[in-house]
PDB file of C-alpha atoms and ligand atoms in Angstrom:
ATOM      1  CA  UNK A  22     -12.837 -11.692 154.774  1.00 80.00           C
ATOM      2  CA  UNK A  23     -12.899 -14.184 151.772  1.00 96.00           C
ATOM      3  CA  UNK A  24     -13.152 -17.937 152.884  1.00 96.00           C
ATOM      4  CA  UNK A  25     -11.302 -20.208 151.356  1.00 97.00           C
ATOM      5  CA  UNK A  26     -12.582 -22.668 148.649  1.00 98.00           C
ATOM      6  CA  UNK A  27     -10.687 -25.803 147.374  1.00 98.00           C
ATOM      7  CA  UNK A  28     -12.059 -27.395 144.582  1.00 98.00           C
ATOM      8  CA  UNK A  29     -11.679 -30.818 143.151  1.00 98.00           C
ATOM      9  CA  UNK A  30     -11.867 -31.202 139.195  1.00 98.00           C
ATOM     10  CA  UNK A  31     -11.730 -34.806 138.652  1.00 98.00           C
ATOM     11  CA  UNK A  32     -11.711 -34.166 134.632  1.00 98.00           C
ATOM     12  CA  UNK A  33     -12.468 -37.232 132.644  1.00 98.00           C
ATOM     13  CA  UNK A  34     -11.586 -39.506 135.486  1.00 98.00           C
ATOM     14  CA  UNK A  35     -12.428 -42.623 137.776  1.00 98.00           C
ATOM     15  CA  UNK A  36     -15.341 -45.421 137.556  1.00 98.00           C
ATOM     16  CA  UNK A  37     -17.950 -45.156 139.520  1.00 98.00           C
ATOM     17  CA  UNK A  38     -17.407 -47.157 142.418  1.00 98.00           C
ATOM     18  CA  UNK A  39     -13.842 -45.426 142.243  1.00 98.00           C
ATOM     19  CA  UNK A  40     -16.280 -41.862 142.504  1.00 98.00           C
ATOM     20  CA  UNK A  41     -18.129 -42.831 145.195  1.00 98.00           C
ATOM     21  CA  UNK A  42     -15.648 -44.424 147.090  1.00 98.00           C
ATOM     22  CA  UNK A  43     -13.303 -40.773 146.769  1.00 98.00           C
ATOM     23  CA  UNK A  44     -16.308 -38.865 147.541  1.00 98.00           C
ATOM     24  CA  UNK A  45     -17.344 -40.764 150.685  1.00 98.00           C
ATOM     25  CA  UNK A  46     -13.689 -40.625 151.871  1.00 98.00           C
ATOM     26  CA  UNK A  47     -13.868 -36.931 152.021  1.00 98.00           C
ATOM     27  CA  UNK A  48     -16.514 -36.689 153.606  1.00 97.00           C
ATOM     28  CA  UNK A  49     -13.973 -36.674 156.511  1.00 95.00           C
ATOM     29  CA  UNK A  50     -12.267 -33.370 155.578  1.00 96.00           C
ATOM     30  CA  UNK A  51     -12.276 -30.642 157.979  1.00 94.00           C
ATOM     31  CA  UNK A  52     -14.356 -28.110 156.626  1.00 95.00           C
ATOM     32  CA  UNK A  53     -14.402 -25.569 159.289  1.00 94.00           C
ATOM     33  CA  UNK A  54     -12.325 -22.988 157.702  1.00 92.00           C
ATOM     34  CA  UNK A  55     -12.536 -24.179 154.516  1.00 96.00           C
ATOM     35  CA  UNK A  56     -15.148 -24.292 151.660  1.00 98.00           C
ATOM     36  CA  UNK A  57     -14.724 -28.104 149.502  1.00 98.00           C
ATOM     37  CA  UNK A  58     -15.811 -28.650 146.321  1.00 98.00           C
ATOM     38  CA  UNK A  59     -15.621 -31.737 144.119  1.00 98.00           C
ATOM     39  CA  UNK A  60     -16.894 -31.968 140.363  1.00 99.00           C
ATOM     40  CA  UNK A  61     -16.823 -35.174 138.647  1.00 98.00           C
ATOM     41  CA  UNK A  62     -17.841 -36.364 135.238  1.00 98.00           C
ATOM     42  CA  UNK A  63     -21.259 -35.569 134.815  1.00 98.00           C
ATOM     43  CA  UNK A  64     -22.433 -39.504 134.348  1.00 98.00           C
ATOM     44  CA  UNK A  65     -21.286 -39.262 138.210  1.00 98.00           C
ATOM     45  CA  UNK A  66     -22.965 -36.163 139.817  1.00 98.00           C
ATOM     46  CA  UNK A  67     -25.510 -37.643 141.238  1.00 97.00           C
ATOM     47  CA  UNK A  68     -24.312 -40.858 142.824  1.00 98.00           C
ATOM     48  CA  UNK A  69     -21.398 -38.365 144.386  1.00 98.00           C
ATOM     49  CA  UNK A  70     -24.251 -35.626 145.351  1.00 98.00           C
ATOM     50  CA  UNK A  71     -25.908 -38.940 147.117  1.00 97.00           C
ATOM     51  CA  UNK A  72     -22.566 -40.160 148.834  1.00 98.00           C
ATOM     52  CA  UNK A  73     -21.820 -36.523 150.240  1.00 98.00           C
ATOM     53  CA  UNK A  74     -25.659 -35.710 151.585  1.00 96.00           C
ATOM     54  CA  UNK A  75     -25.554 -34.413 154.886  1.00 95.00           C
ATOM     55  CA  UNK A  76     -21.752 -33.447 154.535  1.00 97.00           C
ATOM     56  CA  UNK A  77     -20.431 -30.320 154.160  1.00 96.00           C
ATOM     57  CA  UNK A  78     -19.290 -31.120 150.733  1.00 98.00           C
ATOM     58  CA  UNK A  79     -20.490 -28.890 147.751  1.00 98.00           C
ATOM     59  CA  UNK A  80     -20.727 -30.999 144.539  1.00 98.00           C
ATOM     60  CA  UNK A  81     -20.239 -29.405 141.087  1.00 98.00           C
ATOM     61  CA  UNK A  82     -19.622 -29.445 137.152  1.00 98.00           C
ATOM     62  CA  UNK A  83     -17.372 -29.221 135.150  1.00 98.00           C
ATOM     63  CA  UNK A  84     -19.004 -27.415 132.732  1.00 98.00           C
ATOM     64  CA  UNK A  85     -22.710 -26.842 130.956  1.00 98.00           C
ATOM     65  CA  UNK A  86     -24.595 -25.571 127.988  1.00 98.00           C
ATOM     66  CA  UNK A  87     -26.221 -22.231 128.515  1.00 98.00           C
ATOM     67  CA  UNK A  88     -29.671 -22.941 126.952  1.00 98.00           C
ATOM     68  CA  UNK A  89     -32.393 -24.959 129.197  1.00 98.00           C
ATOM     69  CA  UNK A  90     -33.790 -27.317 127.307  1.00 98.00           C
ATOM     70  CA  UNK A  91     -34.404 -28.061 123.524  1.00 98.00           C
ATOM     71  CA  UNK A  92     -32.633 -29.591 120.481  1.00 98.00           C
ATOM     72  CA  UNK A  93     -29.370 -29.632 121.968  1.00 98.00           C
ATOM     73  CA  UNK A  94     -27.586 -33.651 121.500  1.00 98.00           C
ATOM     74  CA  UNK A  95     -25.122 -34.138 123.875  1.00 98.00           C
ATOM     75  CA  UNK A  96     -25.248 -31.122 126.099  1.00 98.00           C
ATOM     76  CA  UNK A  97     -26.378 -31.042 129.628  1.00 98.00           C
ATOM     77  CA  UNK A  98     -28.177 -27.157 131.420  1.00 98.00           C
ATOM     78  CA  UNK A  99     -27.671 -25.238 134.490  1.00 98.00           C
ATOM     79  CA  UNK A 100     -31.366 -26.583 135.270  1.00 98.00           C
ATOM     80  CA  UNK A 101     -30.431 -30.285 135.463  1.00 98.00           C
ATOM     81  CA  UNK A 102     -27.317 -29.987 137.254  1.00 98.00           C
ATOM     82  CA  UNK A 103     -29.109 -27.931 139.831  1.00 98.00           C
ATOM     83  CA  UNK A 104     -31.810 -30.045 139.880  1.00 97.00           C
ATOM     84  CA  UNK A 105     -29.029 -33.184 140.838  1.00 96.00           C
ATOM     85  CA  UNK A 106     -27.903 -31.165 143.359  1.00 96.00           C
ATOM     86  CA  UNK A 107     -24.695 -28.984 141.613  1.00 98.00           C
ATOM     87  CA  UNK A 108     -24.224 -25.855 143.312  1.00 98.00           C
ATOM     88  CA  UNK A 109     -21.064 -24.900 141.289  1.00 98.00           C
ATOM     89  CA  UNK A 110     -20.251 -24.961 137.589  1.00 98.00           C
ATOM     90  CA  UNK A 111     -16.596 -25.047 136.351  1.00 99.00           C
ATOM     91  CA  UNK A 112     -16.464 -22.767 133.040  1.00 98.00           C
ATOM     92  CA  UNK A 113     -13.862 -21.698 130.660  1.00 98.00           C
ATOM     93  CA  UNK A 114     -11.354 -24.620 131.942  1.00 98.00           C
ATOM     94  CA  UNK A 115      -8.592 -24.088 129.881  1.00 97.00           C
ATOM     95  CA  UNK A 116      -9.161 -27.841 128.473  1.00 97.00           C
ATOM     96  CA  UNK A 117     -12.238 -26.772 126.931  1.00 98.00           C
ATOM     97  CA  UNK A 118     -10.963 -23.417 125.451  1.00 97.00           C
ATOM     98  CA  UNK A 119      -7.886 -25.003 124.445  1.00 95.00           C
ATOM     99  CA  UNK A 120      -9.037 -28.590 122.942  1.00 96.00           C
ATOM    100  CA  UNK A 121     -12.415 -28.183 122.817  1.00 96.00           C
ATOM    101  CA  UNK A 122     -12.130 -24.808 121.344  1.00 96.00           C
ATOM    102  CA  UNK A 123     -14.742 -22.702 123.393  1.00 98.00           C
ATOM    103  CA  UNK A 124     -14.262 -19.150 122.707  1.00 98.00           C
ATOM    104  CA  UNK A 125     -14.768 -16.301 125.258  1.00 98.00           C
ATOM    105  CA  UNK A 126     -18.220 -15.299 123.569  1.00 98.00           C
ATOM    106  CA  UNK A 127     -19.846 -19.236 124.328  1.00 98.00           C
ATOM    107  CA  UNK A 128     -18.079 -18.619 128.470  1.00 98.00           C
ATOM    108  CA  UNK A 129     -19.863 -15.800 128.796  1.00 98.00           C
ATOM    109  CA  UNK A 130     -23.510 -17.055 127.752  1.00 98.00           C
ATOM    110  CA  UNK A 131     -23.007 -19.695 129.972  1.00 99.00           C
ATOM    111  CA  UNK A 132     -21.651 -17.980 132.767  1.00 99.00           C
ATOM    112  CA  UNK A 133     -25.208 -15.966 132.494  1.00 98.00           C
ATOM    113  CA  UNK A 134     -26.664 -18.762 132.236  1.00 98.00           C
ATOM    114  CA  UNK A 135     -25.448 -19.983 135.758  1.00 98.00           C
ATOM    115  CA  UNK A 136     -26.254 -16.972 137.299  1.00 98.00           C
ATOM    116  CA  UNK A 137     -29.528 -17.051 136.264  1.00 98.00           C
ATOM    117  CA  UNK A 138     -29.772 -20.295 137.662  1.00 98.00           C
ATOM    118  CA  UNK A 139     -28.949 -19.076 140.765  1.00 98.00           C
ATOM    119  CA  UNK A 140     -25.547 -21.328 141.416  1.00 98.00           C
ATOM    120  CA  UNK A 141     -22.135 -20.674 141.072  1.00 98.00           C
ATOM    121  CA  UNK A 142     -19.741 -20.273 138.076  1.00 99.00           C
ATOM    122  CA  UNK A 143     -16.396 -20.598 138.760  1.00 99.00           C
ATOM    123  CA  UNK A 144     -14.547 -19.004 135.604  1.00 99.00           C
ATOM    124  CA  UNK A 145     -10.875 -20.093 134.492  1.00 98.00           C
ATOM    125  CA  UNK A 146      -8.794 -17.419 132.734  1.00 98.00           C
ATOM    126  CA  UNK A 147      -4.906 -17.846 131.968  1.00 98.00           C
ATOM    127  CA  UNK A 148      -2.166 -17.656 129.629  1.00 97.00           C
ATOM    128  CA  UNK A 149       0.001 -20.315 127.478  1.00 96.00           C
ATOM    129  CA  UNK A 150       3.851 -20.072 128.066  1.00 94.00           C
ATOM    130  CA  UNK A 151       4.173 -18.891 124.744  1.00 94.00           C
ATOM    131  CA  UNK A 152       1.997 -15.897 125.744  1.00 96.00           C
ATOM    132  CA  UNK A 153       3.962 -15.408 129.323  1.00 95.00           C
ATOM    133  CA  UNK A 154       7.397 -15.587 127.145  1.00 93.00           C
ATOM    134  CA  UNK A 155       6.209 -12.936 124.865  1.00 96.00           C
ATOM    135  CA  UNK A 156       5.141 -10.914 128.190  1.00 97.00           C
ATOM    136  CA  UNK A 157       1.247 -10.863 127.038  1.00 98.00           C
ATOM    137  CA  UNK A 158      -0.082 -11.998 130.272  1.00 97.00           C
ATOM    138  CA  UNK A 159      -1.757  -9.511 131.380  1.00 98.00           C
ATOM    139  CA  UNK A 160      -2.989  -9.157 128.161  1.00 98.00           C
ATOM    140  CA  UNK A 161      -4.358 -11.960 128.086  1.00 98.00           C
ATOM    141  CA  UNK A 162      -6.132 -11.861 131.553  1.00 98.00           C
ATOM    142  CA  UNK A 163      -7.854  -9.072 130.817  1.00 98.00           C
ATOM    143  CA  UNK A 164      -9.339 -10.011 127.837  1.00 98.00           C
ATOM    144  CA  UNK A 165     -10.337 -13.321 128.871  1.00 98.00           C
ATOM    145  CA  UNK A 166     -12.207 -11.242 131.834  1.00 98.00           C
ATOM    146  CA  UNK A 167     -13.518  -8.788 129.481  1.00 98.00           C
ATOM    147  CA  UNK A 168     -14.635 -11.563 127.170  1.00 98.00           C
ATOM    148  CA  UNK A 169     -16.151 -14.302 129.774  1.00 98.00           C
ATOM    149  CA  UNK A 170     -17.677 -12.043 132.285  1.00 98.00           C
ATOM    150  CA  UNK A 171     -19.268  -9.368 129.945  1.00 98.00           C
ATOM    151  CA  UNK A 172     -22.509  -7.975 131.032  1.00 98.00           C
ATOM    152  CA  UNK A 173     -22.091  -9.113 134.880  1.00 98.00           C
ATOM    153  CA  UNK A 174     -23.675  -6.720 137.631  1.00 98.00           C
ATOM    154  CA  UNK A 175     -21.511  -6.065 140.559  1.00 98.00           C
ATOM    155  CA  UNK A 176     -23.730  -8.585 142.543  1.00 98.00           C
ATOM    156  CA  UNK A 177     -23.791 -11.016 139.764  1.00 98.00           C
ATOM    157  CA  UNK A 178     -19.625 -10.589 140.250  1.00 98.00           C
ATOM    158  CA  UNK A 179     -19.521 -11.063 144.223  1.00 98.00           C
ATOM    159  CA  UNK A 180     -21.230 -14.295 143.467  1.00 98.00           C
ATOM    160  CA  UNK A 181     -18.640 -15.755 140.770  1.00 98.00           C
ATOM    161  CA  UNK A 182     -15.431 -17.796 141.579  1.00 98.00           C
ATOM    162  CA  UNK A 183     -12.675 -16.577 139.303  1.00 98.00           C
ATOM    163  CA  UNK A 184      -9.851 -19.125 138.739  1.00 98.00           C
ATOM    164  CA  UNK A 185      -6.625 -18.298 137.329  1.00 98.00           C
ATOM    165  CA  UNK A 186      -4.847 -20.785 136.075  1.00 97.00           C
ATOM    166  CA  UNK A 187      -1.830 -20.557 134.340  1.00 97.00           C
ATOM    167  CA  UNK A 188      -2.184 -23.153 130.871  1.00 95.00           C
ATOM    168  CA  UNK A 189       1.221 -23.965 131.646  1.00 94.00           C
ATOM    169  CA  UNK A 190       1.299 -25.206 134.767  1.00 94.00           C
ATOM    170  CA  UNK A 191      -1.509 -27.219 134.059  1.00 92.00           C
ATOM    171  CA  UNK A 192      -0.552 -31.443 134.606  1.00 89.00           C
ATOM    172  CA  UNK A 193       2.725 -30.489 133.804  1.00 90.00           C
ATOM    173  CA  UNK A 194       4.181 -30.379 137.753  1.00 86.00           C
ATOM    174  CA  UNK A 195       4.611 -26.999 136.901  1.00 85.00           C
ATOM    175  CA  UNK A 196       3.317 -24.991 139.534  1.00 84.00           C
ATOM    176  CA  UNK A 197       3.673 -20.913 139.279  1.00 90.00           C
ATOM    177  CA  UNK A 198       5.545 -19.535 142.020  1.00 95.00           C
ATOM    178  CA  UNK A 199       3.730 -17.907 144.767  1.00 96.00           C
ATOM    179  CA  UNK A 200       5.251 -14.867 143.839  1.00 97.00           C
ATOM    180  CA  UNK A 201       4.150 -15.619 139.936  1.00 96.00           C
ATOM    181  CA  UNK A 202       0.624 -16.595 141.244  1.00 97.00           C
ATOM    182  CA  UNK A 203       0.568 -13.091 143.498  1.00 98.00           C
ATOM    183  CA  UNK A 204       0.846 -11.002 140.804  1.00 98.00           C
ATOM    184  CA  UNK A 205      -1.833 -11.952 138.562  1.00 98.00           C
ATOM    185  CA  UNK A 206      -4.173 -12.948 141.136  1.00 98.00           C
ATOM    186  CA  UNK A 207      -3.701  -8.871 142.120  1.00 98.00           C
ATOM    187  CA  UNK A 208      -3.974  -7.696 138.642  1.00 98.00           C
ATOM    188  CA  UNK A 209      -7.145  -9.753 138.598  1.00 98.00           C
ATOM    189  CA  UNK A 210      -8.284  -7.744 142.112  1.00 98.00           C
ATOM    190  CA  UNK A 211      -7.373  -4.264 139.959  1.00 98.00           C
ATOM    191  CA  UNK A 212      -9.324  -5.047 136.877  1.00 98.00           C
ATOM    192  CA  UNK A 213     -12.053  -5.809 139.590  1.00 98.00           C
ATOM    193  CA  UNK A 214     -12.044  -2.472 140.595  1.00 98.00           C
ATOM    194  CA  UNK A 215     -11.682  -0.807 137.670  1.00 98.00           C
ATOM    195  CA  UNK A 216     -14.494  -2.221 136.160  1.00 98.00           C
ATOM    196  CA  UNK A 217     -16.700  -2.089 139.562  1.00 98.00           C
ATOM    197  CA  UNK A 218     -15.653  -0.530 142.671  1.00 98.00           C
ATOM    198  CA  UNK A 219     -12.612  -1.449 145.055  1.00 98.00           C
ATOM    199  CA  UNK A 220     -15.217  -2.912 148.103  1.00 97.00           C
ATOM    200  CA  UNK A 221     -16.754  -5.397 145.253  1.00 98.00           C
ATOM    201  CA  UNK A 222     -13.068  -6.423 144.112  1.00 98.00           C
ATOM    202  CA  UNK A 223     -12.536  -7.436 147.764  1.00 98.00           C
ATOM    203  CA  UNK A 224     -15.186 -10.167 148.018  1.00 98.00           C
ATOM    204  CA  UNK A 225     -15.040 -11.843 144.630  1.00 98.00           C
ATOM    205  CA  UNK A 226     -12.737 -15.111 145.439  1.00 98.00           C
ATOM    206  CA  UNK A 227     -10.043 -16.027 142.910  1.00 98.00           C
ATOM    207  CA  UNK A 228      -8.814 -19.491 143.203  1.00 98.00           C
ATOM    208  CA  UNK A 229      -5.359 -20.641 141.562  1.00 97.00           C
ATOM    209  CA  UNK A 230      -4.937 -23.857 139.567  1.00 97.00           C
ATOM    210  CA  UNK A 231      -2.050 -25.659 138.103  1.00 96.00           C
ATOM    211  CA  UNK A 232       0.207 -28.514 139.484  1.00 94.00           C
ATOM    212  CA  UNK A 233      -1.223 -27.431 143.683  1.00 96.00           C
ATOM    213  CA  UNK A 234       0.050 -30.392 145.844  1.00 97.00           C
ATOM    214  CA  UNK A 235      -0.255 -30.631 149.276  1.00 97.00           C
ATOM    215  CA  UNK A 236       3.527 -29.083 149.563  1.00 96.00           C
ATOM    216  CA  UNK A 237       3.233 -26.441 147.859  1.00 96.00           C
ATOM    217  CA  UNK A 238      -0.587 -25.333 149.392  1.00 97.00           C
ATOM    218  CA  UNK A 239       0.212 -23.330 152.203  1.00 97.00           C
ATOM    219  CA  UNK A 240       2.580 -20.901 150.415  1.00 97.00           C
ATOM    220  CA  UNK A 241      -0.035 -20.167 147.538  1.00 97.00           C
ATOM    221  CA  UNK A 242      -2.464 -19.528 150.286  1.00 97.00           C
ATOM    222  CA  UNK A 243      -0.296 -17.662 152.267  1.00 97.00           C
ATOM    223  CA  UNK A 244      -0.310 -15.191 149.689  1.00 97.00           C
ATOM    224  CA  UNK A 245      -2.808 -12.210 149.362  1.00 97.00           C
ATOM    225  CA  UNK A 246      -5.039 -12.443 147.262  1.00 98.00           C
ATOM    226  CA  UNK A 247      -5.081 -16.030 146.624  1.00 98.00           C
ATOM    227  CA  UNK A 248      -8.000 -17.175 148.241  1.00 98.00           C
ATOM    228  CA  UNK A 249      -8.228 -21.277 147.592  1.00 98.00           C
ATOM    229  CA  UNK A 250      -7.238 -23.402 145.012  1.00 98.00           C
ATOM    230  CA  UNK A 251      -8.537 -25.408 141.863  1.00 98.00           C
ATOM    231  CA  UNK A 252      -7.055 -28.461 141.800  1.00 98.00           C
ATOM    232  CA  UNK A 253      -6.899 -31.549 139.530  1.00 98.00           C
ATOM    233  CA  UNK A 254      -4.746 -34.501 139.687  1.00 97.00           C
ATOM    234  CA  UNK A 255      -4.101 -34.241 143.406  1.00 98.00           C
ATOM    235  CA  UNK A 256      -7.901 -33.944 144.015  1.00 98.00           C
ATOM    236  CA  UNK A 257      -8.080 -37.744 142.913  1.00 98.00           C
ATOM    237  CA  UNK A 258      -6.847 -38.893 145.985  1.00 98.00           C
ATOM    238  CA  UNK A 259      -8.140 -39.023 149.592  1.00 98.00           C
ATOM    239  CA  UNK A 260      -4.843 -38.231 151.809  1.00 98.00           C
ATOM    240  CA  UNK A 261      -3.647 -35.390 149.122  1.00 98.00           C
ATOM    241  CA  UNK A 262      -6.984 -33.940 148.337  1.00 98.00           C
ATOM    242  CA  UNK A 263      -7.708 -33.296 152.512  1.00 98.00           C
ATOM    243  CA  UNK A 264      -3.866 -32.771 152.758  1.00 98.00           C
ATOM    244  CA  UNK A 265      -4.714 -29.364 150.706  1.00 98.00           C
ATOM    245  CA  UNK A 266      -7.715 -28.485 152.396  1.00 97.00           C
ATOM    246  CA  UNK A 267      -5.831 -28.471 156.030  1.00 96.00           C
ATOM    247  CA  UNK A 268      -3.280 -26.538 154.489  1.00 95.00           C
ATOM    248  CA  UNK A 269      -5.521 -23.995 153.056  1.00 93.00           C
ATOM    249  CA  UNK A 270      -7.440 -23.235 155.915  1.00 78.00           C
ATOM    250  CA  UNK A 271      -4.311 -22.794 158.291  1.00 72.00           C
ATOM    251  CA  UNK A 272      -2.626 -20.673 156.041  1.00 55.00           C
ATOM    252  CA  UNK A 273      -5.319 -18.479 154.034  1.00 49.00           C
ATOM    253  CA  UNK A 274      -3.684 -15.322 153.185  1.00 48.00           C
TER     254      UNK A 274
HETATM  255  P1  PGA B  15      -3.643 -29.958 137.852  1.00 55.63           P
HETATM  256  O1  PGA B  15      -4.974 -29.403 137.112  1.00 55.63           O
HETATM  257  O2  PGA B  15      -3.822 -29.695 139.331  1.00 55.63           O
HETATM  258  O3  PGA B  15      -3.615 -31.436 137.532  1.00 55.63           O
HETATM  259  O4  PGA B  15      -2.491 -29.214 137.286  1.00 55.63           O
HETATM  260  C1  PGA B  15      -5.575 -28.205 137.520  1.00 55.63           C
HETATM  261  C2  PGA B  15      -6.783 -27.912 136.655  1.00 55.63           C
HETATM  262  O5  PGA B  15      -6.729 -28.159 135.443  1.00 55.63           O
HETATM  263  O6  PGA B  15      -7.821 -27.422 137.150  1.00 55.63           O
END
């Protein structure tokens, strides 16, 4: 049984006190059936990791450089996030392979990276409309899996979050269907197996991301193989951000 995870990507969002102030306000949240997650900026991880301590909360990244230390301006490792108290690391967001231009080659030495480090990468995959219009989804998905998570063991695999998230139904209010949502997330479960074994596709988790609101929650969840949710401009408030976790955990499919 796969337990749900909802996770907050703040993206470049909020002031400080406005961090703090979120985080400590979900401190609240009902976490008994649900795994929460919440990754600010990184100029913010570690007055949030203070303001959750002793909660249930997990706190994470939003992304980070795959070597440890060295000559690197700019870039932040696995090692220092862990060491402020990140036990998840967003990868592949389709912001950074989209604007920022991060190719599938860079995901995967950092998603090694974070396995090394012993936390947890949760890796985005998903396709532009112009690819779903041209019916190359599944194209896509595959080689985005084949590309990010190269070289993963099957335990290295239970341990990673896999996040599909459809580029356009990203901010745009545009969520997927559930039905839409379904059928990737169970392609995603069949390349799984393929490329392990059917009992390792069962436990990885795959989250799905793109306009989730607290209306539209319980019907994603209720869905198979949709175990939680990665969620951005809803996760910057309070009422909406717990709204999603109640719904999740009543309705995990
Ligand atoms: P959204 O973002 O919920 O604002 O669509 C989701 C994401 O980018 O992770």
């Amino acid at each position: 049984m796969r337990r749900p995870l909802i996770a907050g990507n703040w993206k470049m969002n909020l002031t400080r006190e406005e961090s703090v102030s979120l985080a400590s306000e979900l401190c609240r949240a009902d976490s008994s059936n649900t795994d929460i997650l919440i990754c600010p900026p990184y100029v913010y991880l570690d007055a949030v990791s203070q303001a959750v301590a002793g909660s249930s909360i997990n706190v994470g990244s939003q992304d980070a450089y795959f070597e440890a230390s060295g000559a690197f301006t700019g870039e932040i490792s696995v090692g220092m996030l862990k060491d402020i108290g990140c036990q998840f690391i967003i990868l592949g967001h389709s912001e950074r392979r989209h604007v920022l231009g991060e190719s599938d080659l860079l995901i995967n030495k950092k998603v090694h990276a974070v396995l090394s480090g012993d936390l947890t990468p949760i890796v985005c995959v998903g396709e532009t409309l112009e690819e779903r219009e041209a019916g190359k989804t599944l194209d896509v998905i595959k080689s985005q899996f084949d590309g990010s998570l190269a070289g993963l063991t099957a335990d290295q695999i239970k341990k990673t979050v896999i996040a599909y998230e459809p580029v356009w139904a990203i901010g745009t209010g545009k969520t997927a269907t559930p039905e839409q949502a379904q059928e990737v997330h169970a392609d995603l479960r069949r390349i799984l197996a393929e490329r392990y074994n059917p009992e390792t596709s069962e436990e990885v988790r795959i989250l799905y991301g793109g306009s989730v609101k607290p209306d539209n929650t319980a019907e994603l969840m209720a869905q198979a193989d949709i175990d939680g949710a990665l969620v951005g401009g809803a996760s910057l408030q309070s009422d909406s951000f717990i709204d999603i976790i109640n719904a999740s955990g009543v309705s995990a499919g």
